[in-house]
Amino acid sequence: MIISQHNEQFKMWMKLKQKKYRDTSGLFLVYGPHLVEEAKRANCVKEIITTDESIEGIIISKALMEKLKTTETAYNICAVCYKKTLKIKSDKVLILEDVQDPDNVGALLRSALAFGFKHIILSENSADLYNDKTIRASKGAIFHLMVERMNVYDATLKLKQEGYSIYATDMEGKTYYSKKKKSVIVLGNEGKGITDRMLALADERIKINTQTVESLNVSVAGAIFMYEWSR
């Protein structure tokens, strides 16, 4: 059992709570039995950490698990996972242009998996895929999607060349539109929306009709659009 916070292995795990160490190591943490099981099914678990001696893994004290936690309540199990990019060809692609709230990104990933958008492209300024809030909000969807972080303008141009139609969500968009088989839905920043540069690349601008409220949270709007495409 590891009981010292000065243990080298424990210090490495603690560093994984910071993005820069996740980026350099190619590792990240997941917490709780559900996410650990999802990670195991995805074959990306490096090691399991637990306070429960009946669970196979590296045993640590409850005091150390308290230090390792990222939520108010500590779990009795977590796992160190390898970053792993799946290769999936999907006719439906979701692009997130500077969606910065990790809860929104995670919720959108969960909806994307539910509605068949298996390929996700994150802009360089979108929330970190391996932030614990993103992972928890995704409910493990990150293990079943092809998620790439790249220049979204270059990616959009490439997708257009491959025959995809680009649909940009915009307050000035249309509520009636044709849904092509090979489609890309673009969602923008929570406050600023989609940039003019991205709007210029769009084949159509689309919106959701609402009553009383002017706009919806980006994760709610994204779920509605993706559901529409799945029908």
Coordinates of C-alpha atoms in Angstrom, one line a residue:
M1 CA 0.0 0.0 0.0
I2 CA 1.2 3.5 -0.9
I3 CA 0.7 5.8 2.1
S4 CA 3.3 8.6 1.4
Q5 CA 2.5 11.6 -0.7
H6 CA 6.2 11.7 -1.5
N7 CA 6.0 8.4 -3.3
E8 CA 7.3 9.0 -6.9
Q9 CA 4.4 7.1 -8.5
F10 CA 1.9 9.1 -6.5
K11 CA 3.5 12.4 -7.4
M12 CA 3.3 11.5 -11.1
W13 CA -0.5 10.8 -10.7
M14 CA -1.0 14.1 -9.0
K15 CA 0.7 15.9 -11.9
L16 CA -1.9 14.3 -14.3
K17 CA -4.4 16.7 -12.8
Q18 CA -2.7 19.4 -14.8
K19 CA -3.1 19.7 -18.6
K20 CA 0.5 20.3 -19.3
Y21 CA 1.5 17.0 -17.8
R22 CA -1.3 15.1 -19.5
D23 CA -0.1 16.6 -22.8
T24 CA 3.6 15.6 -22.3
S25 CA 2.9 12.2 -20.8
G26 CA 0.0 11.1 -23.1
L27 CA -1.8 9.9 -19.9
F28 CA -4.9 11.0 -18.1
L29 CA -7.0 10.1 -15.1
V30 CA -10.6 8.8 -14.8
Y31 CA -12.5 8.4 -11.6
G32 CA -15.2 6.1 -10.4
P33 CA -16.2 2.5 -11.3
H34 CA -18.3 3.4 -14.4
L35 CA -15.5 5.4 -16.2
V36 CA -12.9 2.8 -15.1
E37 CA -15.0 0.1 -16.7
E38 CA -15.5 2.1 -19.9
A39 CA -11.7 2.7 -20.1
K40 CA -11.0 -1.0 -19.6
R41 CA -13.4 -1.9 -22.4
A42 CA -11.6 0.6 -24.6
N43 CA -8.3 -1.1 -23.7
C44 CA -6.6 2.1 -22.6
V45 CA -6.0 1.5 -18.9
K46 CA -2.4 1.7 -17.8
E47 CA -3.0 1.0 -14.1
I48 CA -5.8 1.0 -11.6
I49 CA -5.6 2.9 -8.3
T50 CA -7.8 1.9 -5.4
T51 CA -8.4 2.1 -1.7
D52 CA -10.3 -1.2 -1.7
E53 CA -8.1 -4.2 -1.2
S54 CA -10.7 -6.5 -2.8
I55 CA -10.1 -4.7 -6.2
E56 CA -7.1 -5.6 -8.3
G57 CA -4.8 -2.6 -8.6
I58 CA -2.4 -0.4 -6.8
I59 CA -3.6 0.1 -3.3
I60 CA -3.3 3.6 -1.7
S61 CA -4.5 5.1 1.5
K62 CA -7.8 6.9 1.7
A63 CA -5.8 10.0 2.7
L64 CA -3.9 9.9 -0.6
M65 CA -7.1 9.3 -2.6
E66 CA -8.5 12.4 -1.0
K67 CA -5.6 14.3 -2.4
L68 CA -5.9 12.7 -5.8
K69 CA -9.7 13.5 -6.2
T70 CA -11.0 16.3 -8.3
T71 CA -14.6 16.3 -7.0
E72 CA -15.9 17.0 -3.5
T73 CA -16.4 13.3 -2.8
A74 CA -13.6 10.9 -3.4
Y75 CA -14.1 7.6 -5.3
N76 CA -12.6 4.4 -4.1
I77 CA -11.2 3.7 -7.6
C78 CA -9.6 5.6 -10.4
A79 CA -7.4 4.7 -13.4
V80 CA -4.4 6.1 -15.3
C81 CA -5.3 5.8 -19.0
Y82 CA -3.4 6.2 -22.3
K83 CA -4.6 8.8 -24.7
K84 CA -5.9 6.9 -27.7
T85 CA -7.4 8.3 -30.9
L86 CA -9.8 6.0 -32.6
K87 CA -10.0 5.9 -36.4
I88 CA -13.7 6.1 -37.4
K89 CA -15.2 7.1 -40.8
S90 CA -18.5 8.9 -40.2
D91 CA -20.9 10.6 -42.5
K92 CA -21.9 12.9 -39.7
V93 CA -19.2 15.2 -38.2
L94 CA -19.4 17.6 -35.3
I95 CA -17.0 20.6 -35.2
L96 CA -16.7 22.6 -32.0
E97 CA -15.2 26.1 -32.7
D98 CA -13.9 27.4 -29.4
V99 CA -16.4 25.8 -27.1
Q100 CA -14.6 26.5 -23.8
D101 CA -16.7 25.0 -21.0
P102 CA -15.6 21.4 -20.4
D103 CA -19.1 20.5 -19.2
N104 CA -20.5 21.7 -22.5
V105 CA -17.9 19.8 -24.5
G106 CA -18.5 16.6 -22.5
A107 CA -22.3 16.8 -22.9
L108 CA -21.9 17.4 -26.6
L109 CA -19.7 14.3 -26.9
R110 CA -22.3 12.2 -25.1
S111 CA -25.0 13.5 -27.5
A112 CA -22.8 13.0 -30.5
L113 CA -22.3 9.3 -29.6
A114 CA -26.1 8.9 -29.0
F115 CA -27.0 10.4 -32.4
G116 CA -24.3 8.9 -34.6
F117 CA -21.8 11.8 -34.9
K118 CA -18.8 9.5 -34.4
H119 CA -16.2 12.1 -35.6
I120 CA -15.6 15.2 -33.5
I121 CA -13.2 18.0 -34.3
L122 CA -12.2 20.4 -31.6
S123 CA -10.6 23.8 -32.3
E124 CA -7.3 24.6 -30.6
N125 CA -9.1 26.9 -28.2
S126 CA -11.9 24.4 -27.2
A127 CA -11.8 22.8 -23.7
D128 CA -9.4 20.0 -23.0
L129 CA -10.8 16.6 -23.9
Y130 CA -9.0 15.1 -20.9
N131 CA -10.2 17.6 -18.4
D132 CA -12.0 15.6 -15.6
K133 CA -15.1 17.7 -16.1
T134 CA -15.2 16.9 -19.8
I135 CA -14.7 13.2 -19.2
R136 CA -17.4 13.0 -16.5
A137 CA -19.9 15.0 -18.5
S138 CA -19.3 12.7 -21.5
K139 CA -20.2 9.7 -19.3
G140 CA -17.4 7.8 -21.1
A141 CA -18.3 8.8 -24.6
I142 CA -14.7 9.9 -25.2
F143 CA -13.8 6.2 -25.4
H144 CA -16.1 5.5 -28.3
L145 CA -15.5 8.5 -30.6
M146 CA -12.9 9.8 -33.0
V147 CA -11.9 13.1 -31.4
E148 CA -9.3 15.3 -33.0
R149 CA -7.9 18.7 -32.0
M150 CA -6.8 20.8 -35.0
N151 CA -7.2 23.9 -37.1
V152 CA -11.0 23.8 -37.7
Y153 CA -10.8 26.0 -40.8
D154 CA -8.4 23.7 -42.5
A155 CA -10.4 20.7 -41.4
T156 CA -13.6 22.3 -42.8
L157 CA -12.1 22.9 -46.2
K158 CA -10.8 19.3 -46.3
L159 CA -14.3 18.0 -45.5
K160 CA -15.9 20.2 -48.1
Q161 CA -13.5 18.7 -50.7
E162 CA -14.6 15.3 -49.5
G163 CA -18.2 16.1 -50.3
Y164 CA -19.5 17.1 -46.9
S165 CA -22.1 19.9 -46.5
I166 CA -21.2 22.4 -43.8
Y167 CA -24.0 23.6 -41.5
A168 CA -23.1 26.5 -39.2
T169 CA -25.4 27.2 -36.3
D170 CA -26.2 31.0 -36.3
M171 CA -28.9 33.3 -34.9
E172 CA -29.5 34.6 -38.4
G173 CA -29.8 31.2 -39.9
K174 CA -32.7 29.3 -41.4
T175 CA -35.1 27.0 -39.6
Y176 CA -35.8 25.0 -42.7
Y177 CA -32.9 23.3 -44.5
S178 CA -32.1 20.2 -46.4
K179 CA -30.1 17.6 -44.5
K180 CA -27.4 15.9 -46.7
K181 CA -26.1 12.5 -46.0
K182 CA -22.6 13.7 -45.5
S183 CA -23.0 16.6 -43.1
V184 CA -20.9 18.7 -40.7
I185 CA -22.6 20.6 -37.9
V186 CA -20.5 23.5 -36.5
L187 CA -21.1 24.9 -33.0
G188 CA -19.4 28.0 -31.8
N189 CA -18.2 29.7 -28.6
E190 CA -20.7 30.1 -25.7
G191 CA -20.6 33.9 -25.8
K192 CA -19.4 34.9 -29.3
G193 CA -20.9 32.1 -31.4
I194 CA -19.3 31.1 -34.7
T195 CA -16.6 33.3 -36.2
D196 CA -17.1 35.2 -39.5
R197 CA -14.3 33.1 -41.0
M198 CA -16.2 29.9 -40.2
L199 CA -19.5 31.3 -41.4
A200 CA -17.9 32.1 -44.8
L201 CA -17.1 28.4 -45.2
A202 CA -20.6 27.2 -44.4
D203 CA -23.0 25.9 -47.1
E204 CA -26.0 26.7 -44.9
R205 CA -26.6 28.7 -41.7
I206 CA -29.2 27.0 -39.4
K207 CA -31.0 27.9 -36.2
I208 CA -33.6 26.6 -33.8
N209 CA -36.9 28.5 -33.3
T210 CA -37.4 29.4 -29.7
Q211 CA -40.1 31.1 -27.7
T212 CA -39.5 33.7 -24.9
V213 CA -35.8 32.9 -24.6
E214 CA -33.4 34.2 -27.2
S215 CA -31.0 31.3 -27.4
L216 CA -30.2 27.9 -25.9
N217 CA -27.1 26.6 -24.2
V218 CA -24.7 25.3 -26.8
S219 CA -24.8 21.7 -25.5
V220 CA -28.7 21.8 -25.6
A221 CA -28.7 23.3 -29.1
G222 CA -26.1 20.8 -30.3
A223 CA -28.1 17.9 -29.0
I224 CA -31.3 19.1 -30.8
F225 CA -29.5 19.5 -34.1
M226 CA -27.8 16.1 -33.9
Y227 CA -31.1 14.5 -33.0
E228 CA -32.7 16.1 -36.1
W229 CA -29.9 14.6 -38.3
S230 CA -30.4 11.2 -36.7
R231 CA -34.1 10.9 -37.7

